[in-house]
Amino acid sequence: QEIFGVLKPVIYGCALAYLLNPIVKQADKYLVPLLKLKLKKKGQAEKVSRAVGILAAVVLLLVLIVTLCNLLIPELYSSIRNLVITLPRQLDDLVSELSEVKLDDSTTSTLIKTAIKEGTDMLMDWLRTDLMAKANELMSNLTVGVLNIVSEIFNAVIGLIVSIYILFSKETFVRQSKKCVYAVLSARHANMVLHLTTKSNDIFGGFIIGKLIDSAIIGVLCFVGLSILKMPYVMLVSVIVGVTNIIPFFGPYVGAVPSTILIMLANPIQGVYFVIFILLLQQFDGNILGPLILGDKLGLPSLWILFAVCVGGGIFGIIGMFIGVPLIAVIRMIFNDVTRFQDIKTIIRKSDILK
């Protein structure tokens, strides 16, 4: 844990470099041929193109962050403030309506009345004790939370600087890594390791970037749809749906359940409409948008995806639920390739014996 805390800026830097690298590669692809026509000095075109690509990637990242903060933070603050103000009254109204439900005197009705009374008593006790205690605990830890946020922002800034150095020198790092692999392993095994590393990078890069784009589009579509339907907590619910959509398999349900509860507390009919809307949105994502963006990069059955999310979430939490699926895909790919490699060796050995 302490080592992870010390290495956080480096880890952030590696992650940012990985995410920004496609932009830098595209800039090199288009700029290097043009610059070579005008810059005759060897290596100068590559350096200028790399600098322009990194500058464009960093500016795009900062513009995206600032734009999202300007759009999301005021709306989220307004939604959360309205939620805090209206939630107690909504819960009181719900309890009152449940208490006034009139039923006949049958055994089933008596059981329902008892269940409603016990449920409302438990809800009120939770509101008076646990919720207030959690609120007090949250307020007491607010200063610590602010300091942690400032610390994470500082680590992210250092990580951004580290990512710039990594992107400038990525070819050098790749060459050094290859030298280390060939120095430690035989040529045949080193080629196998580099082949698996390249394919693993394709799986991870395609899945992570594709899933981020897919979730961002789903969040925007959710915001547009909820705005048209005039739902409450539009921005808050859209952020919840978009962020949780990153998690494979369970993500849509993780985001839909609390969002449905929030909307139903404000307006039960709108809650029903939201359930129908989110089901249609997830069908669109699962059958059209997701395959269009991600394609068949993983090739995993549903059971493997479920296993990856459960194991990854159990070990590493939310991040594990996200990276568990491409990690399992990489492990499966390595197993298949190693098995195929061993089969080829066996075939060659048998052919030598026949000769």
PDB file of C-alpha atoms in Angstrom, residues 77-345:
ATOM      1  CA  TYR A  77     -24.297  20.361  -7.256  1.00  0.00           C
ATOM      2  CA  SER A  78     -27.838  21.445  -8.083  1.00  0.00           C
ATOM      3  CA  SER A  79     -29.080  17.847  -8.382  1.00  0.00           C
ATOM      4  CA  ILE A  80     -27.439  16.690  -5.143  1.00  0.00           C
ATOM      5  CA  ARG A  81     -28.663  19.804  -3.306  1.00  0.00           C
ATOM      6  CA  ASN A  82     -32.237  19.189  -4.480  1.00  0.00           C
ATOM      7  CA  LEU A  83     -31.885  15.535  -3.511  1.00  0.00           C
ATOM      8  CA  VAL A  84     -30.732  16.388   0.016  1.00  0.00           C
ATOM      9  CA  ILE A  85     -33.546  18.924   0.445  1.00  0.00           C
ATOM     10  CA  THR A  86     -36.393  16.842  -0.979  1.00  0.00           C
ATOM     11  CA  LEU A  87     -35.419  13.270  -0.011  1.00  0.00           C
ATOM     12  CA  PRO A  88     -36.589  13.420   3.654  1.00  0.00           C
ATOM     13  CA  ARG A  89     -39.962  14.837   2.625  1.00  0.00           C
ATOM     14  CA  GLN A  90     -40.330  12.245  -0.136  1.00  0.00           C
ATOM     15  CA  LEU A  91     -39.566   9.426   2.296  1.00  0.00           C
ATOM     16  CA  ASP A  92     -42.069  10.839   4.822  1.00  0.00           C
ATOM     17  CA  ASP A  93     -44.738  10.981   2.098  1.00  0.00           C
ATOM     18  CA  LEU A  94     -43.951   7.398   1.126  1.00  0.00           C
ATOM     19  CA  VAL A  95     -44.240   6.217   4.727  1.00  0.00           C
ATOM     20  CA  SER A  96     -47.536   8.085   5.144  1.00  0.00           C
ATOM     21  CA  GLU A  97     -48.991   6.570   1.974  1.00  0.00           C
ATOM     22  CA  LEU A  98     -47.966   3.081   3.024  1.00  0.00           C
ATOM     23  CA  SER A  99     -49.480   3.591   6.473  1.00  0.00           C
ATOM     24  CA  GLU A 100     -52.798   4.701   4.969  1.00  0.00           C
ATOM     25  CA  VAL A 101     -53.170   1.687   2.713  1.00  0.00           C
ATOM     26  CA  LYS A 102     -56.576   0.140   3.435  1.00  0.00           C
ATOM     27  CA  LEU A 103     -56.851  -3.633   3.253  1.00  0.00           C
ATOM     28  CA  ASP A 104     -59.500  -6.153   4.269  1.00  0.00           C
ATOM     29  CA  ASP A 105     -59.258  -8.360   7.377  1.00  0.00           C
ATOM     30  CA  SER A 106     -57.991 -11.548   5.725  1.00  0.00           C
ATOM     31  CA  THR A 107     -54.834 -13.353   6.865  1.00  0.00           C
ATOM     32  CA  THR A 108     -52.914 -12.146   3.792  1.00  0.00           C
ATOM     33  CA  SER A 109     -53.938  -8.559   4.456  1.00  0.00           C
ATOM     34  CA  THR A 110     -52.843  -8.851   8.083  1.00  0.00           C
ATOM     35  CA  LEU A 111     -49.416 -10.122   6.980  1.00  0.00           C
ATOM     36  CA  ILE A 112     -49.102  -7.281   4.470  1.00  0.00           C
ATOM     37  CA  LYS A 113     -50.059  -4.718   7.139  1.00  0.00           C
ATOM     38  CA  THR A 114     -47.496  -6.176   9.546  1.00  0.00           C
ATOM     39  CA  ALA A 115     -44.802  -6.169   6.854  1.00  0.00           C
ATOM     40  CA  ILE A 116     -45.597  -2.556   5.920  1.00  0.00           C
ATOM     41  CA  LYS A 117     -45.519  -1.460   9.577  1.00  0.00           C
ATOM     42  CA  GLU A 118     -42.221  -3.223  10.275  1.00  0.00           C
ATOM     43  CA  GLY A 119     -40.718  -1.906   7.050  1.00  0.00           C
ATOM     44  CA  THR A 120     -41.717   1.677   7.787  1.00  0.00           C
ATOM     45  CA  ASP A 121     -40.437   1.396  11.374  1.00  0.00           C
ATOM     46  CA  MET A 122     -37.091   0.055  10.128  1.00  0.00           C
ATOM     47  CA  LEU A 123     -36.908   2.847   7.542  1.00  0.00           C
ATOM     48  CA  MET A 124     -37.604   5.562  10.113  1.00  0.00           C
ATOM     49  CA  ASP A 125     -35.090   4.050  12.563  1.00  0.00           C
ATOM     50  CA  TRP A 126     -32.480   3.982   9.791  1.00  0.00           C
ATOM     51  CA  LEU A 127     -33.213   7.615   8.922  1.00  0.00           C
ATOM     52  CA  ARG A 128     -32.930   8.706  12.562  1.00  0.00           C
ATOM     53  CA  THR A 129     -29.858   6.659  13.510  1.00  0.00           C
ATOM     54  CA  ASP A 130     -27.708   5.299  10.703  1.00  0.00           C
ATOM     55  CA  LEU A 131     -28.300   8.057   8.155  1.00  0.00           C
ATOM     56  CA  MET A 132     -27.683  10.862  10.637  1.00  0.00           C
ATOM     57  CA  ALA A 133     -24.615   9.069  11.989  1.00  0.00           C
ATOM     58  CA  LYS A 134     -23.244   8.662   8.466  1.00  0.00           C
ATOM     59  CA  ALA A 135     -23.952  12.321   7.734  1.00  0.00           C
ATOM     60  CA  ASN A 136     -22.137  13.415  10.894  1.00  0.00           C
ATOM     61  CA  GLU A 137     -19.232  11.107  10.086  1.00  0.00           C
ATOM     62  CA  LEU A 138     -19.082  12.529   6.564  1.00  0.00           C
ATOM     63  CA  MET A 139     -18.999  16.097   7.852  1.00  0.00           C
ATOM     64  CA  SER A 140     -16.282  15.257  10.383  1.00  0.00           C
ATOM     65  CA  ASN A 141     -14.171  13.657   7.633  1.00  0.00           C
ATOM     66  CA  LEU A 142     -14.767  16.467   5.158  1.00  0.00           C
ATOM     67  CA  THR A 143     -11.413  18.123   5.854  1.00  0.00           C
ATOM     68  CA  VAL A 144      -9.572  14.842   5.358  1.00  0.00           C
ATOM     69  CA  GLY A 145     -11.494  14.286   2.125  1.00  0.00           C
ATOM     70  CA  VAL A 146     -10.542  17.736   0.802  1.00  0.00           C
ATOM     71  CA  LEU A 147      -6.871  17.081   1.616  1.00  0.00           C
ATOM     72  CA  ASN A 148      -7.063  13.711  -0.142  1.00  0.00           C
ATOM     73  CA  ILE A 149      -8.611  15.340  -3.227  1.00  0.00           C
ATOM     74  CA  VAL A 150      -5.862  17.982  -3.288  1.00  0.00           C
ATOM     75  CA  SER A 151      -3.250  15.234  -2.942  1.00  0.00           C
ATOM     76  CA  GLU A 152      -4.783  13.248  -5.816  1.00  0.00           C
ATOM     77  CA  ILE A 153      -4.884  16.372  -8.005  1.00  0.00           C
ATOM     78  CA  PHE A 154      -1.192  16.987  -7.233  1.00  0.00           C
ATOM     79  CA  ASN A 155      -0.379  13.372  -8.129  1.00  0.00           C
ATOM     80  CA  ALA A 156      -2.359  13.720 -11.371  1.00  0.00           C
ATOM     81  CA  VAL A 157      -0.441  16.881 -12.327  1.00  0.00           C
ATOM     82  CA  ILE A 158       2.895  15.138 -11.674  1.00  0.00           C
ATOM     83  CA  GLY A 159       1.548  12.145 -13.601  1.00  0.00           C
ATOM     84  CA  LEU A 160       0.757  14.399 -16.579  1.00  0.00           C
ATOM     85  CA  ILE A 161       4.367  15.627 -16.592  1.00  0.00           C
ATOM     86  CA  VAL A 162       5.598  12.026 -16.369  1.00  0.00           C
ATOM     87  CA  SER A 163       3.334  11.039 -19.285  1.00  0.00           C
ATOM     88  CA  ILE A 164       4.881  13.774 -21.454  1.00  0.00           C
ATOM     89  CA  TYR A 165       8.367  12.377 -20.795  1.00  0.00           C
ATOM     90  CA  ILE A 166       7.129   8.849 -21.538  1.00  0.00           C
ATOM     91  CA  LEU A 167       5.534   9.904 -24.831  1.00  0.00           C
ATOM     92  CA  PHE A 168       8.674  11.771 -25.916  1.00  0.00           C
ATOM     93  CA  SER A 169      10.901   8.765 -25.224  1.00  0.00           C
ATOM     94  CA  LYS A 170       8.571   5.829 -25.863  1.00  0.00           C
ATOM     95  CA  GLU A 171      10.702   4.390 -28.685  1.00  0.00           C
ATOM     96  CA  THR A 172      13.725   4.404 -26.380  1.00  0.00           C
ATOM     97  CA  PHE A 173      11.774   2.593 -23.666  1.00  0.00           C
ATOM     98  CA  VAL A 174      10.533   0.029 -26.209  1.00  0.00           C
ATOM     99  CA  ARG A 175      14.067  -0.637 -27.482  1.00  0.00           C
ATOM    100  CA  GLN A 176      15.415  -1.027 -23.951  1.00  0.00           C
ATOM    101  CA  SER A 177      12.592  -3.391 -23.025  1.00  0.00           C
ATOM    102  CA  LYS A 178      13.259  -5.522 -26.102  1.00  0.00           C
ATOM    103  CA  LYS A 179      16.956  -5.693 -25.253  1.00  0.00           C
ATOM    104  CA  CYS A 180      16.124  -6.866 -21.738  1.00  0.00           C
ATOM    105  CA  VAL A 181      13.761  -9.553 -23.058  1.00  0.00           C
ATOM    106  CA  TYR A 182      16.320 -10.883 -25.545  1.00  0.00           C
ATOM    107  CA  ALA A 183      19.059 -10.751 -22.900  1.00  0.00           C
ATOM    108  CA  VAL A 184      17.065 -12.839 -20.416  1.00  0.00           C
ATOM    109  CA  LEU A 185      15.306 -15.285 -22.796  1.00  0.00           C
ATOM    110  CA  SER A 186      16.270 -17.280 -25.834  1.00  0.00           C
ATOM    111  CA  ALA A 187      15.443 -15.806 -29.233  1.00  0.00           C
ATOM    112  CA  ARG A 188      12.488 -18.138 -29.742  1.00  0.00           C
ATOM    113  CA  HIS A 189      10.936 -17.422 -26.331  1.00  0.00           C
ATOM    114  CA  ALA A 190      11.707 -13.704 -26.633  1.00  0.00           C
ATOM    115  CA  ASN A 191       9.846 -13.566 -29.962  1.00  0.00           C
ATOM    116  CA  MET A 192       6.926 -15.352 -28.316  1.00  0.00           C
ATOM    117  CA  VAL A 193       6.865 -12.852 -25.411  1.00  0.00           C
ATOM    118  CA  LEU A 194       6.972  -9.845 -27.758  1.00  0.00           C
ATOM    119  CA  HIS A 195       4.226 -11.344 -29.913  1.00  0.00           C
ATOM    120  CA  LEU A 196       1.988 -11.881 -26.877  1.00  0.00           C
ATOM    121  CA  THR A 197       2.786  -8.382 -25.577  1.00  0.00           C
ATOM    122  CA  THR A 198       1.745  -6.809 -28.880  1.00  0.00           C
ATOM    123  CA  LYS A 199      -1.533  -8.738 -28.992  1.00  0.00           C
ATOM    124  CA  SER A 200      -2.216  -7.953 -25.311  1.00  0.00           C
ATOM    125  CA  ASN A 201      -1.692  -4.251 -26.018  1.00  0.00           C
ATOM    126  CA  ASP A 202      -4.189  -4.462 -28.893  1.00  0.00           C
ATOM    127  CA  ILE A 203      -6.787  -6.105 -26.631  1.00  0.00           C
ATOM    128  CA  PHE A 204      -6.318  -3.719 -23.708  1.00  0.00           C
ATOM    129  CA  GLY A 205      -6.070  -0.568 -25.825  1.00  0.00           C
ATOM    130  CA  GLY A 206      -9.055  -1.437 -27.988  1.00  0.00           C
ATOM    131  CA  PHE A 207     -11.242  -2.377 -25.044  1.00  0.00           C
ATOM    132  CA  ILE A 208     -10.364   0.501 -22.692  1.00  0.00           C
ATOM    133  CA  ILE A 209     -10.560   3.304 -25.247  1.00  0.00           C
ATOM    134  CA  GLY A 210     -13.614   1.782 -26.932  1.00  0.00           C
ATOM    135  CA  LYS A 211     -15.423   1.314 -23.614  1.00  0.00           C
ATOM    136  CA  LEU A 212     -14.696   4.900 -22.540  1.00  0.00           C
ATOM    137  CA  ILE A 213     -16.081   6.236 -25.833  1.00  0.00           C
ATOM    138  CA  ASP A 214     -19.110   3.939 -25.599  1.00  0.00           C
ATOM    139  CA  SER A 215     -19.885   5.009 -22.010  1.00  0.00           C
ATOM    140  CA  ALA A 216     -19.480   8.702 -22.854  1.00  0.00           C
ATOM    141  CA  ILE A 217     -21.974   8.362 -25.724  1.00  0.00           C
ATOM    142  CA  ILE A 218     -24.424   6.480 -23.481  1.00  0.00           C
ATOM    143  CA  GLY A 219     -24.135   9.209 -20.839  1.00  0.00           C
ATOM    144  CA  VAL A 220     -24.860  11.926 -23.427  1.00  0.00           C
ATOM    145  CA  LEU A 221     -27.804   9.985 -24.890  1.00  0.00           C
ATOM    146  CA  CYS A 222     -29.170   9.441 -21.376  1.00  0.00           C
ATOM    147  CA  PHE A 223     -28.910  13.183 -20.661  1.00  0.00           C
ATOM    148  CA  VAL A 224     -30.709  14.063 -23.907  1.00  0.00           C
ATOM    149  CA  GLY A 225     -33.430  11.468 -23.336  1.00  0.00           C
ATOM    150  CA  LEU A 226     -34.068  12.437 -19.710  1.00  0.00           C
ATOM    151  CA  SER A 227     -34.151  16.128 -20.664  1.00  0.00           C
ATOM    152  CA  ILE A 228     -36.779  15.430 -23.329  1.00  0.00           C
ATOM    153  CA  LEU A 229     -38.820  13.359 -20.841  1.00  0.00           C
ATOM    154  CA  LYS A 230     -38.378  16.118 -18.214  1.00  0.00           C
ATOM    155  CA  MET A 231     -37.109  13.738 -15.536  1.00  0.00           C
ATOM    156  CA  PRO A 232     -35.754  14.933 -12.174  1.00  0.00           C
ATOM    157  CA  TYR A 233     -32.014  14.765 -11.382  1.00  0.00           C
ATOM    158  CA  VAL A 234     -31.130  14.683 -15.091  1.00  0.00           C
ATOM    159  CA  MET A 235     -27.400  15.402 -14.792  1.00  0.00           C
ATOM    160  CA  LEU A 236     -26.892  13.250 -11.691  1.00  0.00           C
ATOM    161  CA  VAL A 237     -28.631  10.240 -13.223  1.00  0.00           C
ATOM    162  CA  SER A 238     -26.827  10.686 -16.560  1.00  0.00           C
ATOM    163  CA  VAL A 239     -23.444  10.721 -14.829  1.00  0.00           C
ATOM    164  CA  ILE A 240     -24.364   7.614 -12.814  1.00  0.00           C
ATOM    165  CA  VAL A 241     -25.520   5.750 -15.933  1.00  0.00           C
ATOM    166  CA  GLY A 242     -22.516   6.826 -18.004  1.00  0.00           C
ATOM    167  CA  VAL A 243     -19.887   6.029 -15.362  1.00  0.00           C
ATOM    168  CA  THR A 244     -21.337   2.670 -14.327  1.00  0.00           C
ATOM    169  CA  ASN A 245     -21.714   1.671 -17.986  1.00  0.00           C
ATOM    170  CA  ILE A 246     -17.911   1.324 -18.044  1.00  0.00           C
ATOM    171  CA  ILE A 247     -18.272  -1.826 -15.928  1.00  0.00           C
ATOM    172  CA  PRO A 248     -18.968  -4.778 -18.233  1.00  0.00           C
ATOM    173  CA  PHE A 249     -22.046  -6.949 -17.691  1.00  0.00           C
ATOM    174  CA  PHE A 250     -23.158  -5.522 -14.303  1.00  0.00           C
ATOM    175  CA  GLY A 251     -22.656  -1.840 -15.148  1.00  0.00           C
ATOM    176  CA  PRO A 252     -26.093  -1.073 -16.611  1.00  0.00           C
ATOM    177  CA  TYR A 253     -27.835  -2.640 -13.583  1.00  0.00           C
ATOM    178  CA  VAL A 254     -25.523  -0.940 -11.070  1.00  0.00           C
ATOM    179  CA  GLY A 255     -26.423   2.441 -12.545  1.00  0.00           C
ATOM    180  CA  ALA A 256     -30.084   1.792 -13.274  1.00  0.00           C
ATOM    181  CA  VAL A 257     -31.182   0.598  -9.814  1.00  0.00           C
ATOM    182  CA  PRO A 258     -30.218   3.669  -7.700  1.00  0.00           C
ATOM    183  CA  SER A 259     -31.283   6.006 -10.511  1.00  0.00           C
ATOM    184  CA  THR A 260     -34.708   4.358 -10.675  1.00  0.00           C
ATOM    185  CA  ILE A 261     -35.133   4.661  -6.904  1.00  0.00           C
ATOM    186  CA  LEU A 262     -34.224   8.369  -6.989  1.00  0.00           C
ATOM    187  CA  ILE A 263     -36.680   9.142  -9.770  1.00  0.00           C
ATOM    188  CA  MET A 264     -39.468   7.011  -8.271  1.00  0.00           C
ATOM    189  CA  LEU A 265     -39.162   8.867  -4.970  1.00  0.00           C
ATOM    190  CA  ALA A 266     -39.809  12.102  -6.848  1.00  0.00           C
ATOM    191  CA  ASN A 267     -42.465  10.724  -9.205  1.00  0.00           C
ATOM    192  CA  PRO A 268     -43.407   7.021  -9.401  1.00  0.00           C
ATOM    193  CA  ILE A 269     -44.860   7.323 -12.920  1.00  0.00           C
ATOM    194  CA  GLN A 270     -41.679   8.954 -14.194  1.00  0.00           C
ATOM    195  CA  GLY A 271     -39.757   6.139 -12.499  1.00  0.00           C
ATOM    196  CA  VAL A 272     -41.648   3.623 -14.647  1.00  0.00           C
ATOM    197  CA  TYR A 273     -40.912   5.690 -17.765  1.00  0.00           C
ATOM    198  CA  PHE A 274     -37.240   5.793 -16.771  1.00  0.00           C
ATOM    199  CA  VAL A 275     -37.112   1.991 -16.453  1.00  0.00           C
ATOM    200  CA  ILE A 276     -38.543   1.630 -19.964  1.00  0.00           C
ATOM    201  CA  PHE A 277     -36.140   4.277 -21.315  1.00  0.00           C
ATOM    202  CA  ILE A 278     -33.056   2.727 -19.708  1.00  0.00           C
ATOM    203  CA  LEU A 279     -33.997  -0.739 -20.981  1.00  0.00           C
ATOM    204  CA  LEU A 280     -34.273   0.628 -24.531  1.00  0.00           C
ATOM    205  CA  LEU A 281     -31.000   2.515 -24.119  1.00  0.00           C
ATOM    206  CA  GLN A 282     -29.158  -0.583 -22.899  1.00  0.00           C
ATOM    207  CA  GLN A 283     -30.596  -2.653 -25.746  1.00  0.00           C
ATOM    208  CA  PHE A 284     -29.292  -0.025 -28.173  1.00  0.00           C
ATOM    209  CA  ASP A 285     -25.891  -0.116 -26.465  1.00  0.00           C
ATOM    210  CA  GLY A 286     -25.670  -3.899 -26.287  1.00  0.00           C
ATOM    211  CA  ASN A 287     -26.879  -4.661 -29.811  1.00  0.00           C
ATOM    212  CA  ILE A 288     -25.815  -1.652 -31.902  1.00  0.00           C
ATOM    213  CA  LEU A 289     -23.455   0.880 -30.291  1.00  0.00           C
ATOM    214  CA  GLY A 290     -21.239  -1.509 -28.305  1.00  0.00           C
ATOM    215  CA  PRO A 291     -20.543  -3.946 -31.186  1.00  0.00           C
ATOM    216  CA  LEU A 292     -20.036  -0.984 -33.548  1.00  0.00           C
ATOM    217  CA  ILE A 293     -17.335   0.571 -31.325  1.00  0.00           C
ATOM    218  CA  LEU A 294     -15.765  -2.475 -29.676  1.00  0.00           C
ATOM    219  CA  GLY A 295     -16.393  -5.060 -32.394  1.00  0.00           C
ATOM    220  CA  ASP A 296     -15.281  -8.536 -31.320  1.00  0.00           C
ATOM    221  CA  LYS A 297     -12.011  -7.506 -29.708  1.00  0.00           C
ATOM    222  CA  LEU A 298     -12.440  -9.828 -26.725  1.00  0.00           C
ATOM    223  CA  GLY A 299     -14.246 -12.842 -28.114  1.00  0.00           C
ATOM    224  CA  LEU A 300     -15.223 -13.954 -24.603  1.00  0.00           C
ATOM    225  CA  PRO A 301     -18.376 -15.920 -23.754  1.00  0.00           C
ATOM    226  CA  SER A 302     -20.779 -14.307 -21.262  1.00  0.00           C
ATOM    227  CA  LEU A 303     -19.752 -16.759 -18.532  1.00  0.00           C
ATOM    228  CA  TRP A 304     -16.110 -15.662 -18.802  1.00  0.00           C
ATOM    229  CA  ILE A 305     -17.111 -11.990 -18.661  1.00  0.00           C
ATOM    230  CA  LEU A 306     -19.222 -12.659 -15.554  1.00  0.00           C
ATOM    231  CA  PHE A 307     -16.313 -14.533 -13.962  1.00  0.00           C
ATOM    232  CA  ALA A 308     -13.862 -11.732 -14.812  1.00  0.00           C
ATOM    233  CA  VAL A 309     -16.096  -9.011 -13.354  1.00  0.00           C
ATOM    234  CA  CYS A 310     -16.761 -10.964 -10.131  1.00  0.00           C
ATOM    235  CA  VAL A 311     -13.125 -11.919  -9.523  1.00  0.00           C
ATOM    236  CA  GLY A 312     -11.725  -8.542 -10.576  1.00  0.00           C
ATOM    237  CA  GLY A 313     -14.247  -6.660  -8.451  1.00  0.00           C
ATOM    238  CA  GLY A 314     -13.621  -8.911  -5.454  1.00  0.00           C
ATOM    239  CA  ILE A 315      -9.855  -8.366  -5.583  1.00  0.00           C
ATOM    240  CA  PHE A 316      -9.403  -4.807  -6.889  1.00  0.00           C
ATOM    241  CA  GLY A 317     -12.850  -3.214  -6.469  1.00  0.00           C
ATOM    242  CA  ILE A 318     -14.345  -0.999  -9.186  1.00  0.00           C
ATOM    243  CA  ILE A 319     -11.064  -0.803 -11.143  1.00  0.00           C
ATOM    244  CA  GLY A 320     -10.837  -4.594 -11.056  1.00  0.00           C
ATOM    245  CA  MET A 321     -14.347  -4.904 -12.491  1.00  0.00           C
ATOM    246  CA  PHE A 322     -13.233  -2.714 -15.389  1.00  0.00           C
ATOM    247  CA  ILE A 323      -9.834  -4.243 -16.204  1.00  0.00           C
ATOM    248  CA  GLY A 324     -10.802  -7.802 -15.243  1.00  0.00           C
ATOM    249  CA  VAL A 325     -12.488  -8.495 -18.595  1.00  0.00           C
ATOM    250  CA  PRO A 326      -9.567  -7.517 -20.887  1.00  0.00           C
ATOM    251  CA  LEU A 327      -7.172  -9.216 -18.447  1.00  0.00           C
ATOM    252  CA  ILE A 328      -9.080 -12.499 -18.728  1.00  0.00           C
ATOM    253  CA  ALA A 329      -9.144 -12.049 -22.512  1.00  0.00           C
ATOM    254  CA  VAL A 330      -5.366 -11.636 -22.521  1.00  0.00           C
ATOM    255  CA  ILE A 331      -4.871 -14.710 -20.303  1.00  0.00           C
ATOM    256  CA  ARG A 332      -7.140 -16.730 -22.579  1.00  0.00           C
ATOM    257  CA  MET A 333      -5.248 -15.500 -25.649  1.00  0.00           C
ATOM    258  CA  ILE A 334      -1.878 -16.383 -24.072  1.00  0.00           C
ATOM    259  CA  PHE A 335      -3.138 -19.861 -23.150  1.00  0.00           C
ATOM    260  CA  ASN A 336      -4.451 -20.450 -26.679  1.00  0.00           C
ATOM    261  CA  ASP A 337      -1.248 -19.210 -28.324  1.00  0.00           C
ATOM    262  CA  VAL A 338       1.046 -21.191 -26.011  1.00  0.00           C
ATOM    263  CA  THR A 339      -1.056 -24.321 -26.563  1.00  0.00           C
ATOM    264  CA  ARG A 340      -0.962 -23.786 -30.327  1.00  0.00           C
ATOM    265  CA  PHE A 341       2.810 -23.247 -30.121  1.00  0.00           C
ATOM    266  CA  GLN A 342       3.249 -26.529 -28.238  1.00  0.00           C
ATOM    267  CA  ASP A 343       1.036 -28.323 -30.785  1.00  0.00           C
ATOM    268  CA  ILE A 344       3.183 -26.985 -33.639  1.00  0.00           C
ATOM    269  CA  LYS A 345       6.330 -28.194 -31.860  1.00  0.00           C
TER     270      LYS A 345
END
